[in-house]
Amino acid sequence: MESPRDLAQMDAQKLRDLAATLISQLAQAHAQISEHGAAITARDVQIARRDEELKHKQLKIDQLTHEMAILKRWQFGRRSEQLDAQQRSLLDDSIDADIAAIGLEIEALQDRPPTAPKSKPRRMPLPASFPRRDVPHEPEHTQCRCGCSLERIGEDVSEKLDYTPGVFTVERHIRGKWVCRGCQTLMQAPVPPHIIDKGIPTAGLLAMVLIAKYIDHLPLYRQEAIFGRAGLALSRSTLAQWVGACGVKLQPLIDAMKALLLTRAVLHADETPVPMLKPGLGHTHKAYLWSYSSSEYDDVLAVIYDFAEGRSGHYARAFLTGWSGKLVCDDFSGYKALFKAGSGVIEVGCMAHARRKFEELYKNKRSDLATEALRQFASLYDIEGVAREKKLDASGRLLLRQQRSKPLAENLRKWLVRQRREVEHGTATAKALDYSINRWAALTRYLDDGDLPIDNNHLENRIRPVAIGRSNWMFAGSLRAGQRAANVMTLVQSAKLNGHDPYLYLKDVLERLPTQPASRIEELLPHRWHVGKDAVND
């Protein structure tokens, strides 16, 4: 800094240079202050965001902890006398699975790893009579970083339980111990992570349990008996914990499938009742399994099941939030709000539902009117059969429908209107006629779009396994249990749609999922999955 005396001795040019220097330094100081202020602001925003995330996580943890406490009260508290033995068994299985799932969700929300229990239960050794298969894990290189060769000095062995129908086998994962005598470095190859880390089941055994429960409709108490006859008593509580853990770990696949499905231009929707046990009430109430799928003409074949406590239309609106396209569905009022003006969702009717009204009329009354209606509906379906036999694409289907189906449909409409004038109000015949007449625009929308199907049967066939299973497992043990079942059925039914063996698909996915990057989770979706050599060999 120049003194006043020095400034007095400066000429005009030096003063101007000094002023310019000071201005530049001041500008730099201002810039540094601004940068510092921006950094502080960014840090404050980051801290606020982090605080908000922590608050949200803690709120979720508190909710899950409260839910777990309620489940434990049901588990260990006094059983309702209104529940029979089979209902109590299903409730116990669902509670065990729910508690296991909630525990994993809480661990995922916590920043710190879970603390080990004070008294860790000792796992009983697997029976020596079971066949063993060695799975070696050795380092890729046996050269130490210091230049010395490693020497194998021993091994660690962990055993995993596998199962093929009727036979238990044991995988012996052998990790050789290699040591460098020079620098005393110990090296072991890692064991690939499993869905249930440090647990005994292989991916094959877990897949078997899930397939048996959700495809073959075998409750866990029946599986417990089957495994007991094979030589090892796996308790229902253990099986339930495995099911709960798998449900949590498979959730990213369900999320990816839903995101994919909501990109399709044509979707099917349907719903079917599933009784759900209400432990606090001691009886069941009617829950619903909502189903959504891509069209049979779509390149992506997928179906998603969404379990909900009721049939209100807001469940469908919540699932389809942000989607626009053409929705194939029946006349259920819950879908109506989706079709309001400006929503971007267009209703496509189901011709099979219209035909079914006359089929019921024919079975009940053997009326000539129903016979004629069924004949005319059959002519429209015959043309769709021709399109399938010729394997026509969308443009080919559209041309065929315009040339042959459209005139037949118009004749059918005129005949329906004419018959309606001669039928009294309120009769079964009038109701059958009114269903088709009032929904005619939606029912015939497929005539002007080759990408649309004639009916909703593609999805109704996907929901049929649920109806079969419902007669076996009777009801869902809890909301979480219903959602878990929906997730597993989503994967295995979509696998079947794409021509895959559900067991091979699920086994391979459970093996790969622990190491699959989140950015590549789509590779495990049924429409993109390819069976690996190991799965084929197994």
JSON list of C-alpha atoms in Angstrom, two decimals, residues 114-215:
[
{"chain": "A", "resi": 114, "resn": "PRO", "atom": "CA", "xyz": [-26.79, -53.55, 11.21]},
{"chain": "A", "resi": 115, "resn": "THR", "atom": "CA", "xyz": [-25.34, -54.47, 14.57]},
{"chain": "A", "resi": 116, "resn": "ALA", "atom": "CA", "xyz": [-24.79, -58.14, 15.22]},
{"chain": "A", "resi": 117, "resn": "PRO", "atom": "CA", "xyz": [-27.13, -59.73, 17.77]},
{"chain": "A", "resi": 118, "resn": "LYS", "atom": "CA", "xyz": [-25.67, -60.29, 21.21]},
{"chain": "A", "resi": 119, "resn": "SER", "atom": "CA", "xyz": [-26.36, -64.01, 21.06]},
{"chain": "A", "resi": 120, "resn": "LYS", "atom": "CA", "xyz": [-26.03, -65.30, 17.54]},
{"chain": "A", "resi": 121, "resn": "PRO", "atom": "CA", "xyz": [-27.87, -68.60, 17.05]},
{"chain": "A", "resi": 122, "resn": "ARG", "atom": "CA", "xyz": [-25.60, -71.43, 16.01]},
{"chain": "A", "resi": 123, "resn": "ARG", "atom": "CA", "xyz": [-26.53, -73.00, 12.71]},
{"chain": "A", "resi": 124, "resn": "MET", "atom": "CA", "xyz": [-26.91, -76.75, 12.80]},
{"chain": "A", "resi": 125, "resn": "PRO", "atom": "CA", "xyz": [-24.61, -78.57, 10.35]},
{"chain": "A", "resi": 126, "resn": "LEU", "atom": "CA", "xyz": [-26.28, -79.90, 7.24]},
{"chain": "A", "resi": 127, "resn": "PRO", "atom": "CA", "xyz": [-26.75, -83.69, 7.25]},
{"chain": "A", "resi": 128, "resn": "ALA", "atom": "CA", "xyz": [-23.64, -85.58, 6.19]},
{"chain": "A", "resi": 129, "resn": "SER", "atom": "CA", "xyz": [-25.78, -87.95, 4.12]},
{"chain": "A", "resi": 130, "resn": "PHE", "atom": "CA", "xyz": [-26.65, -85.24, 1.60]},
{"chain": "A", "resi": 131, "resn": "PRO", "atom": "CA", "xyz": [-24.63, -85.32, -1.65]},
{"chain": "A", "resi": 132, "resn": "ARG", "atom": "CA", "xyz": [-21.97, -82.61, -1.83]},
{"chain": "A", "resi": 133, "resn": "ARG", "atom": "CA", "xyz": [-20.83, -80.54, -4.80]},
{"chain": "A", "resi": 134, "resn": "ASP", "atom": "CA", "xyz": [-17.65, -78.53, -4.43]},
{"chain": "A", "resi": 135, "resn": "VAL", "atom": "CA", "xyz": [-17.57, -74.95, -5.71]},
{"chain": "A", "resi": 136, "resn": "PRO", "atom": "CA", "xyz": [-13.94, -73.73, -5.56]},
{"chain": "A", "resi": 137, "resn": "HIS", "atom": "CA", "xyz": [-13.05, -70.06, -5.16]},
{"chain": "A", "resi": 138, "resn": "GLU", "atom": "CA", "xyz": [-9.34, -69.36, -5.76]},
{"chain": "A", "resi": 139, "resn": "PRO", "atom": "CA", "xyz": [-7.46, -66.11, -6.52]},
{"chain": "A", "resi": 140, "resn": "GLU", "atom": "CA", "xyz": [-6.97, -65.29, -10.18]},
{"chain": "A", "resi": 141, "resn": "HIS", "atom": "CA", "xyz": [-3.26, -64.75, -9.56]},
{"chain": "A", "resi": 142, "resn": "THR", "atom": "CA", "xyz": [-0.92, -66.53, -7.14]},
{"chain": "A", "resi": 143, "resn": "GLN", "atom": "CA", "xyz": [1.80, -63.90, -7.37]},
{"chain": "A", "resi": 144, "resn": "CYS", "atom": "CA", "xyz": [2.11, -61.49, -4.43]},
{"chain": "A", "resi": 145, "resn": "ARG", "atom": "CA", "xyz": [2.55, -57.76, -4.99]},
{"chain": "A", "resi": 146, "resn": "CYS", "atom": "CA", "xyz": [6.01, -58.01, -3.48]},
{"chain": "A", "resi": 147, "resn": "GLY", "atom": "CA", "xyz": [7.05, -60.43, -6.22]},
{"chain": "A", "resi": 148, "resn": "CYS", "atom": "CA", "xyz": [6.96, -63.69, -4.24]},
{"chain": "A", "resi": 149, "resn": "SER", "atom": "CA", "xyz": [4.79, -66.66, -5.15]},
{"chain": "A", "resi": 150, "resn": "LEU", "atom": "CA", "xyz": [1.80, -67.34, -2.90]},
{"chain": "A", "resi": 151, "resn": "GLU", "atom": "CA", "xyz": [1.56, -70.66, -1.09]},
{"chain": "A", "resi": 152, "resn": "ARG", "atom": "CA", "xyz": [-1.76, -72.39, -0.36]},
{"chain": "A", "resi": 153, "resn": "ILE", "atom": "CA", "xyz": [-1.95, -73.08, 3.38]},
{"chain": "A", "resi": 154, "resn": "GLY", "atom": "CA", "xyz": [-5.54, -74.14, 3.88]},
{"chain": "A", "resi": 155, "resn": "GLU", "atom": "CA", "xyz": [-9.14, -73.31, 3.06]},
{"chain": "A", "resi": 156, "resn": "ASP", "atom": "CA", "xyz": [-12.45, -72.06, 4.47]},
{"chain": "A", "resi": 157, "resn": "VAL", "atom": "CA", "xyz": [-15.58, -74.02, 3.62]},
{"chain": "A", "resi": 158, "resn": "SER", "atom": "CA", "xyz": [-19.15, -72.73, 3.78]},
{"chain": "A", "resi": 159, "resn": "GLU", "atom": "CA", "xyz": [-22.13, -74.85, 2.82]},
{"chain": "A", "resi": 160, "resn": "LYS", "atom": "CA", "xyz": [-25.29, -73.86, 0.97]},
{"chain": "A", "resi": 161, "resn": "LEU", "atom": "CA", "xyz": [-28.41, -76.00, 0.79]},
{"chain": "A", "resi": 162, "resn": "ASP", "atom": "CA", "xyz": [-29.80, -76.78, -2.66]},
{"chain": "A", "resi": 163, "resn": "TYR", "atom": "CA", "xyz": [-32.86, -78.77, -3.67]},
{"chain": "A", "resi": 164, "resn": "THR", "atom": "CA", "xyz": [-34.20, -80.59, -6.67]},
{"chain": "A", "resi": 165, "resn": "PRO", "atom": "CA", "xyz": [-37.60, -82.30, -6.36]},
{"chain": "A", "resi": 166, "resn": "GLY", "atom": "CA", "xyz": [-37.24, -84.95, -3.70]},
{"chain": "A", "resi": 167, "resn": "VAL", "atom": "CA", "xyz": [-33.48, -84.57, -3.15]},
{"chain": "A", "resi": 168, "resn": "PHE", "atom": "CA", "xyz": [-31.40, -82.17, -1.06]},
{"chain": "A", "resi": 169, "resn": "THR", "atom": "CA", "xyz": [-27.82, -81.49, -2.10]},
{"chain": "A", "resi": 170, "resn": "VAL", "atom": "CA", "xyz": [-25.12, -79.32, -0.54]},
{"chain": "A", "resi": 171, "resn": "GLU", "atom": "CA", "xyz": [-22.84, -76.83, -2.28]},
{"chain": "A", "resi": 172, "resn": "ARG", "atom": "CA", "xyz": [-19.45, -76.66, -0.56]},
{"chain": "A", "resi": 173, "resn": "HIS", "atom": "CA", "xyz": [-17.95, -73.26, -1.29]},
{"chain": "A", "resi": 174, "resn": "ILE", "atom": "CA", "xyz": [-14.22, -73.77, -0.78]},
{"chain": "A", "resi": 175, "resn": "ARG", "atom": "CA", "xyz": [-12.03, -70.66, -0.41]},
{"chain": "A", "resi": 176, "resn": "GLY", "atom": "CA", "xyz": [-8.38, -71.55, -0.57]},
{"chain": "A", "resi": 177, "resn": "LYS", "atom": "CA", "xyz": [-6.01, -69.66, 1.77]},
{"chain": "A", "resi": 178, "resn": "TRP", "atom": "CA", "xyz": [-2.90, -68.39, 0.01]},
{"chain": "A", "resi": 179, "resn": "VAL", "atom": "CA", "xyz": [-0.03, -66.76, 1.88]},
{"chain": "A", "resi": 180, "resn": "CYS", "atom": "CA", "xyz": [3.12, -64.96, 0.87]},
{"chain": "A", "resi": 181, "resn": "ARG", "atom": "CA", "xyz": [5.96, -66.14, 3.09]},
{"chain": "A", "resi": 182, "resn": "GLY", "atom": "CA", "xyz": [7.94, -63.02, 2.24]},
{"chain": "A", "resi": 183, "resn": "CYS", "atom": "CA", "xyz": [5.54, -60.26, 3.37]},
{"chain": "A", "resi": 184, "resn": "GLN", "atom": "CA", "xyz": [3.12, -62.47, 5.33]},
{"chain": "A", "resi": 185, "resn": "THR", "atom": "CA", "xyz": [0.16, -61.42, 3.13]},
{"chain": "A", "resi": 186, "resn": "LEU", "atom": "CA", "xyz": [-2.91, -63.68, 3.26]},
{"chain": "A", "resi": 187, "resn": "MET", "atom": "CA", "xyz": [-5.16, -63.81, 0.18]},
{"chain": "A", "resi": 188, "resn": "GLN", "atom": "CA", "xyz": [-8.53, -65.48, -0.45]},
{"chain": "A", "resi": 189, "resn": "ALA", "atom": "CA", "xyz": [-10.95, -65.24, -3.36]},
{"chain": "A", "resi": 190, "resn": "PRO", "atom": "CA", "xyz": [-14.30, -63.78, -2.31]},
{"chain": "A", "resi": 191, "resn": "VAL", "atom": "CA", "xyz": [-17.49, -65.83, -2.42]},
{"chain": "A", "resi": 192, "resn": "PRO", "atom": "CA", "xyz": [-20.10, -64.24, -4.71]},
{"chain": "A", "resi": 193, "resn": "PRO", "atom": "CA", "xyz": [-22.85, -62.53, -2.69]},
{"chain": "A", "resi": 194, "resn": "HIS", "atom": "CA", "xyz": [-26.20, -64.28, -2.30]},
{"chain": "A", "resi": 195, "resn": "ILE", "atom": "CA", "xyz": [-29.74, -63.01, -2.02]},
{"chain": "A", "resi": 196, "resn": "ILE", "atom": "CA", "xyz": [-29.75, -64.08, 1.62]},
{"chain": "A", "resi": 197, "resn": "ASP", "atom": "CA", "xyz": [-26.22, -63.28, 2.70]},
{"chain": "A", "resi": 198, "resn": "LYS", "atom": "CA", "xyz": [-24.76, -65.76, 5.20]},
{"chain": "A", "resi": 199, "resn": "GLY", "atom": "CA", "xyz": [-27.87, -67.90, 4.86]},
{"chain": "A", "resi": 200, "resn": "ILE", "atom": "CA", "xyz": [-27.93, -71.55, 3.82]},
{"chain": "A", "resi": 201, "resn": "PRO", "atom": "CA", "xyz": [-30.27, -71.52, 0.78]},
{"chain": "A", "resi": 202, "resn": "THR", "atom": "CA", "xyz": [-28.97, -71.41, -2.76]},
{"chain": "A", "resi": 203, "resn": "ALA", "atom": "CA", "xyz": [-30.77, -69.42, -5.42]},
{"chain": "A", "resi": 204, "resn": "GLY", "atom": "CA", "xyz": [-32.15, -72.72, -6.71]},
{"chain": "A", "resi": 205, "resn": "LEU", "atom": "CA", "xyz": [-33.75, -73.60, -3.37]},
{"chain": "A", "resi": 206, "resn": "LEU", "atom": "CA", "xyz": [-35.24, -70.10, -3.02]},
{"chain": "A", "resi": 207, "resn": "ALA", "atom": "CA", "xyz": [-36.62, -70.28, -6.55]},
{"chain": "A", "resi": 208, "resn": "MET", "atom": "CA", "xyz": [-38.13, -73.69, -5.76]},
{"chain": "A", "resi": 209, "resn": "VAL", "atom": "CA", "xyz": [-39.89, -72.34, -2.66]},
{"chain": "A", "resi": 210, "resn": "LEU", "atom": "CA", "xyz": [-41.28, -69.32, -4.55]},
{"chain": "A", "resi": 211, "resn": "ILE", "atom": "CA", "xyz": [-42.44, -71.39, -7.53]},
{"chain": "A", "resi": 212, "resn": "ALA", "atom": "CA", "xyz": [-44.09, -73.94, -5.25]},
{"chain": "A", "resi": 213, "resn": "LYS", "atom": "CA", "xyz": [-45.90, -71.23, -3.28]},
{"chain": "A", "resi": 214, "resn": "TYR", "atom": "CA", "xyz": [-47.00, -68.89, -6.05]},
{"chain": "A", "resi": 215, "resn": "ILE", "atom": "CA", "xyz": [-47.22, -71.12, -9.15]}
]
